[in-house]
Short mmCIF file of C-alpha atoms in Angstrom, two decimals:
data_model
loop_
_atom_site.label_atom_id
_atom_site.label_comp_id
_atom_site.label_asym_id
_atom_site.label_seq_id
_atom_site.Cartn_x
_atom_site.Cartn_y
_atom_site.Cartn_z
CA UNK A 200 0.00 0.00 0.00
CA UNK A 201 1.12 3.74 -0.81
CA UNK A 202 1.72 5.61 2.19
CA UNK A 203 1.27 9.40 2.59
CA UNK A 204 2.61 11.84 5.45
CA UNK A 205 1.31 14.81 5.87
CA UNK A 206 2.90 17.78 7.97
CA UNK A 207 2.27 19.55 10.26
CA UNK A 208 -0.51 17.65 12.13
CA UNK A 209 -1.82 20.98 13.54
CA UNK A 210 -1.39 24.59 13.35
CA UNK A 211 -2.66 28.03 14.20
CA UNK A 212 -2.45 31.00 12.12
CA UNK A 213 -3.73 34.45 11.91
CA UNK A 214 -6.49 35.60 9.66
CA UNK A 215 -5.12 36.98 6.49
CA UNK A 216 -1.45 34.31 6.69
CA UNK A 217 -0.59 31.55 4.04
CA UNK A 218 -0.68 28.29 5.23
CA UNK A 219 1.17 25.82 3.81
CA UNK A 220 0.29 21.97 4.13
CA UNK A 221 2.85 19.09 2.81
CA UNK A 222 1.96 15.58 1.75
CA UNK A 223 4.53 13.06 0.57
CA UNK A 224 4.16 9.41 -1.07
CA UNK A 225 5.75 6.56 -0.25
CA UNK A 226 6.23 5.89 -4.04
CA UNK A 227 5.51 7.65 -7.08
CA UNK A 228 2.03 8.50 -7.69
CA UNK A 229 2.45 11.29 -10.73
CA UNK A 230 -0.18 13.65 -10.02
CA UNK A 231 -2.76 11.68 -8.49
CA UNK A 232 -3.21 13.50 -5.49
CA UNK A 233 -6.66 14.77 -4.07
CA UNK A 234 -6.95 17.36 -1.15
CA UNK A 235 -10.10 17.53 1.39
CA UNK A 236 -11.26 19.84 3.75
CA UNK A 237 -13.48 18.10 6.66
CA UNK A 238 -15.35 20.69 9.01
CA UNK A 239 -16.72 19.29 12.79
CA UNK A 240 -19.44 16.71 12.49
CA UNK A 241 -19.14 17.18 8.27
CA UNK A 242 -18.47 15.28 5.78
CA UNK A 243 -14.95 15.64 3.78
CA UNK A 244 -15.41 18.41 0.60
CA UNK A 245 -12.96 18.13 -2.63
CA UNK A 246 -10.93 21.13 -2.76
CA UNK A 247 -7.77 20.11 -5.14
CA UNK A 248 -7.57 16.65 -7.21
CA UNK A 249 -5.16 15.97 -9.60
CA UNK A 250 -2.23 17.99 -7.62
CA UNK A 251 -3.46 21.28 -9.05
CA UNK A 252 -7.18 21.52 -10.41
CA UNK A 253 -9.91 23.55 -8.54
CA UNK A 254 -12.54 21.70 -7.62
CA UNK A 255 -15.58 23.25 -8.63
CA UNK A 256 -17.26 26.14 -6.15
CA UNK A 257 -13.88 26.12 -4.16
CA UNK A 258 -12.68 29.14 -3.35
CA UNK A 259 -9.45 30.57 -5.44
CA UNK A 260 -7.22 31.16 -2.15
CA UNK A 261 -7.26 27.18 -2.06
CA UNK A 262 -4.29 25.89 -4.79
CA UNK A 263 -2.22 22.58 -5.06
CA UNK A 264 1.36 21.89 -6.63
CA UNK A 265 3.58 19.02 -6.64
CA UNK A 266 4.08 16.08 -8.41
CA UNK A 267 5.45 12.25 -7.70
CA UNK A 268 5.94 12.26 -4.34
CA UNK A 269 5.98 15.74 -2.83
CA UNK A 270 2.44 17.89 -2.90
CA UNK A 271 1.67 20.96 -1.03
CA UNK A 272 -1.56 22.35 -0.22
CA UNK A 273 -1.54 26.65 -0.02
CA UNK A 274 -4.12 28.25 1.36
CA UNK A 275 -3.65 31.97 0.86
CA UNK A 276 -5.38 34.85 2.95
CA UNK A 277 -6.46 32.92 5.45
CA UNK A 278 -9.92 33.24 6.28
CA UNK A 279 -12.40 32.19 9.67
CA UNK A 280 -14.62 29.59 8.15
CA UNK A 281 -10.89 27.49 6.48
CA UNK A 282 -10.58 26.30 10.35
CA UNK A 283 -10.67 22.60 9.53
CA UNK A 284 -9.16 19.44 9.08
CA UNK A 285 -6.71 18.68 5.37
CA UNK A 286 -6.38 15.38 4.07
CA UNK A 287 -4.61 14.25 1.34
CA UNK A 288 -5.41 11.28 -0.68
CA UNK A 289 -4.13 9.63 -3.55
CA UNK A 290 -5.84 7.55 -6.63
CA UNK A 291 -3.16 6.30 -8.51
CA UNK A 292 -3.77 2.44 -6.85
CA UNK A 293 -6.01 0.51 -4.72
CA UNK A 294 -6.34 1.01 -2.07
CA UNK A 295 -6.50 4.73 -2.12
CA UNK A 296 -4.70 6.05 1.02
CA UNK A 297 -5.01 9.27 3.18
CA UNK A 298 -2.93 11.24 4.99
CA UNK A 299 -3.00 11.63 8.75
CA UNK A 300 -4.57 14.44 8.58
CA UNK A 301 -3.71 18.87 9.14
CA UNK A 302 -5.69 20.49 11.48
CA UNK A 303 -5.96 24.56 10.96
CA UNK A 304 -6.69 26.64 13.86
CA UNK A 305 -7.54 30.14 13.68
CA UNK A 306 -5.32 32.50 16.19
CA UNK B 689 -29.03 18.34 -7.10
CA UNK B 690 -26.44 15.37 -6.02
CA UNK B 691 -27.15 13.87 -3.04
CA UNK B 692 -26.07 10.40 -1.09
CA UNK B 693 -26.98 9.70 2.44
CA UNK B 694 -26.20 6.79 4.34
CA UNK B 695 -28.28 4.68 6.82
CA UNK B 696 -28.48 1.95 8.68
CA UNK B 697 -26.15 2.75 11.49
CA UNK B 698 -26.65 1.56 14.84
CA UNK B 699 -25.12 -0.20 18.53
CA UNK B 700 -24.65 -3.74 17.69
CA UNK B 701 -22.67 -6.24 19.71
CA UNK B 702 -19.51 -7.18 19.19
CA UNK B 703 -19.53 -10.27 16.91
CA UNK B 704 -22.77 -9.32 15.12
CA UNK B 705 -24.13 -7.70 12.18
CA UNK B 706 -25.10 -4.70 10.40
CA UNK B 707 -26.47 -3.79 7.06
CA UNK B 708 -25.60 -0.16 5.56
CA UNK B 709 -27.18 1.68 2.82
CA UNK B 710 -26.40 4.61 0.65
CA UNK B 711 -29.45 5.86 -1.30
CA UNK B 712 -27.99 7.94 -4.60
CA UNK B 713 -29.92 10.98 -6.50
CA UNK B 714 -29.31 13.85 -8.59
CA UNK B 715 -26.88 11.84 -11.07
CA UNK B 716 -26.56 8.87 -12.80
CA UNK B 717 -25.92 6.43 -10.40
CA UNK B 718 -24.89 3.24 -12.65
CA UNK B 719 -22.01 5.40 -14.26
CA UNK B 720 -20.29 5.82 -10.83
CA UNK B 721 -17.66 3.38 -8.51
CA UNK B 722 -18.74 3.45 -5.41
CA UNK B 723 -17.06 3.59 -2.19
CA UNK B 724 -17.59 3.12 1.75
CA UNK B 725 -15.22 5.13 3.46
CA UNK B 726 -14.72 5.11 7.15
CA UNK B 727 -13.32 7.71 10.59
CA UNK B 728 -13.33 6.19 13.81
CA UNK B 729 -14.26 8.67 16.77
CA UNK B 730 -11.55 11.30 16.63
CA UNK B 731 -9.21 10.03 13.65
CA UNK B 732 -8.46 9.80 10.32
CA UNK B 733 -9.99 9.00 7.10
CA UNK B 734 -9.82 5.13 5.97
CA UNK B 735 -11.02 3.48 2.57
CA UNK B 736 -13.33 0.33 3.08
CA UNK B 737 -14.58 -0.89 -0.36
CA UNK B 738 -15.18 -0.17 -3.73
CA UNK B 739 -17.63 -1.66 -6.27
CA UNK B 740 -17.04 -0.54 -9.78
CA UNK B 741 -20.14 0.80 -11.92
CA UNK B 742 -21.41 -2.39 -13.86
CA UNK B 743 -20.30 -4.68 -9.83
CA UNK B 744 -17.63 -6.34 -11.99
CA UNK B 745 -14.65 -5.24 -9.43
CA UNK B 746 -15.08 -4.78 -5.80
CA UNK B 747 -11.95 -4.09 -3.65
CA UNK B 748 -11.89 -4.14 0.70
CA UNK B 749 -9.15 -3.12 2.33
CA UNK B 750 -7.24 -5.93 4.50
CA UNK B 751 -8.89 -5.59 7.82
CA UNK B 752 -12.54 -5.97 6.07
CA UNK B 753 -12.05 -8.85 3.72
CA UNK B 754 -14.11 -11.70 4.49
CA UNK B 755 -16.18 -9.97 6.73
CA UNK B 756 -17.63 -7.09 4.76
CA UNK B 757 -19.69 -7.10 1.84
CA UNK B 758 -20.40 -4.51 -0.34
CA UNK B 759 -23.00 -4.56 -3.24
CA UNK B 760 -25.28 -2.44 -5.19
CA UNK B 761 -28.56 -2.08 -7.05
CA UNK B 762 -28.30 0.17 -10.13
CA UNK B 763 -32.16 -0.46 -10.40
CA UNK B 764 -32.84 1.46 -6.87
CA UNK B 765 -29.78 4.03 -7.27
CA UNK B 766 -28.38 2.03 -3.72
CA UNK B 767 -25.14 0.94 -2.68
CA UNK B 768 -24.87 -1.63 0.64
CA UNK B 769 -22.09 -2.72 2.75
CA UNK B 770 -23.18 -6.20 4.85
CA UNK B 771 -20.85 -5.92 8.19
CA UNK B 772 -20.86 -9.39 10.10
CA UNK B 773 -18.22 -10.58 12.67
CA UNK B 774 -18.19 -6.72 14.25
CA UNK B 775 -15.46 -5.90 16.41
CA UNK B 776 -15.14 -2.42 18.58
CA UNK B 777 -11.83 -1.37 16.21
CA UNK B 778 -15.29 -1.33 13.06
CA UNK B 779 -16.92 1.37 15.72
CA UNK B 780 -16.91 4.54 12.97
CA UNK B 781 -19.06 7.14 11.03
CA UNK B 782 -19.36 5.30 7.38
CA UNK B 783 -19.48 7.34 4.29
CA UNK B 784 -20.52 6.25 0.97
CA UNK B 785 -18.25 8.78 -1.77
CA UNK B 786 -18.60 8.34 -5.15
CA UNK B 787 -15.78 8.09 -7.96
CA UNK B 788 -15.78 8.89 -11.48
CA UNK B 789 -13.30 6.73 -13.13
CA UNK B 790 -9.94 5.32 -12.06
CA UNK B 791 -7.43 7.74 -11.05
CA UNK B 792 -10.07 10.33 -9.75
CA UNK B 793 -10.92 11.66 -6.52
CA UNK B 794 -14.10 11.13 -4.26
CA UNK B 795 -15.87 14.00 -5.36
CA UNK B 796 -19.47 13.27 -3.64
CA UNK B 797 -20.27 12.06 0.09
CA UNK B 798 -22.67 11.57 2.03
CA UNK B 799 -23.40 12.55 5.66
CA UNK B 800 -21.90 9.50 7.36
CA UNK B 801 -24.00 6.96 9.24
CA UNK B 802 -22.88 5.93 12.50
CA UNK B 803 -21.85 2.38 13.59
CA UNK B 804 -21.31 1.79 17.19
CA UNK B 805 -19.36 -1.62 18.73
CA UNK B 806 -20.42 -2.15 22.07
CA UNK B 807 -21.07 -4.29 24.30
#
């Protein structure tokens, strides 16, 4: 199975910072990389898939880049409602994996 | 609009059974894989199963083979998983996602049904 690591496994930033999220493969996985965002008591949303495309009705501060086995996860201008938990997941085999998980706090 | 939502969940003893269900709308459900994807009570995200469109490849992760089930009914737009043998690790909000084609992400849930292991 393809692992993936995600760091940090928490943070707290201001309103109006960049947050940066990595996620890294235990093998080469091209660009088959998906992003979530999972509010309290909610169910996971799409934000990024394939590394880099927007996920439709997501807002533009939300981009992905990376590719084989290093991905990042920017969110820029930080805003109240991004408080959440990140996962990233991968498609490129069965089973699809997820990262441990990023939670964002809001200073 | 495109909507799945789970049900079935319950408190069932360890060593028993439980059937889930994911009713689908707002799409066409028989062009879809679909997935059960499970969070225990304070963790991560972990895949379950996956049936593809026409039921002609189903996947389970490790821990559930031979004691999960999944299935569907393209007829009723509904996607099951049959949980026997229960143990308190299975205790977990279940989601049913959905999944285009290979390769792509889970770009639908549902709201996660609730399956307590308890004794």
């Amino acid at each position: 199975d393809i692992q993936m690591t995600q760091s940090p496994s928490s943070l707290s930033a201001s309103v109006g910072d960049r947050v940066t999220i990595t996620c890294r493969a235990s093998q080469n996985i091209t660009r088959y990389l998906n992003w979530y965002q999972q509010k309290p008591g909610k169910a996971p949303n799409l934000l990024i898939y394939a590394a880099s495309s927007l996920q439709s009705g997501v807002p533009s501060r939300f981009s992905g880049s990376g590719s084989g086995t290093d991905f990042t996860l920017t969110i820029n201008s930080l805003q109240p409602e991004d408080s959440a938990a990140y996962y990233c997941q991968q498609s490129d085999s069965i089973p699809p994996t997820f990262g441990q998980g990023t939670k964002v706090e809001i200073k | 609009e495109v909507q799945l939502a789970e049900s079935g969940g319950d408190l069932v003893n360890p060593g028993g059974s439980l059937r889930l269900s994911c009713a689908a709308s707002g799409f066409t459900f028989s062009d879809y894989t679909m997935n059960w994807v499970r969070q225990a009570p304070g963790k991560g995200l972990e895949w379950v199963s996956s049936i593809s469109s026409s039921s002609s490849y189903i996947y389970y992760a490790d821990s559930m083979k031979g004691r999960f089930t999944i299935s569907r009914d393209n007829a009723k737009n509904s996607l099951f998983l049959q949980m026997n043998s229960l143990r308190a690790e299975d205790t977990a909000v279940y989601y049913c996602a959905r999944v285009f084609a290979s390769g792509s992400p889970f770009d639908c849930w549902g709201q996660g049904t609730l399956v307590t292991v308890s004794s």
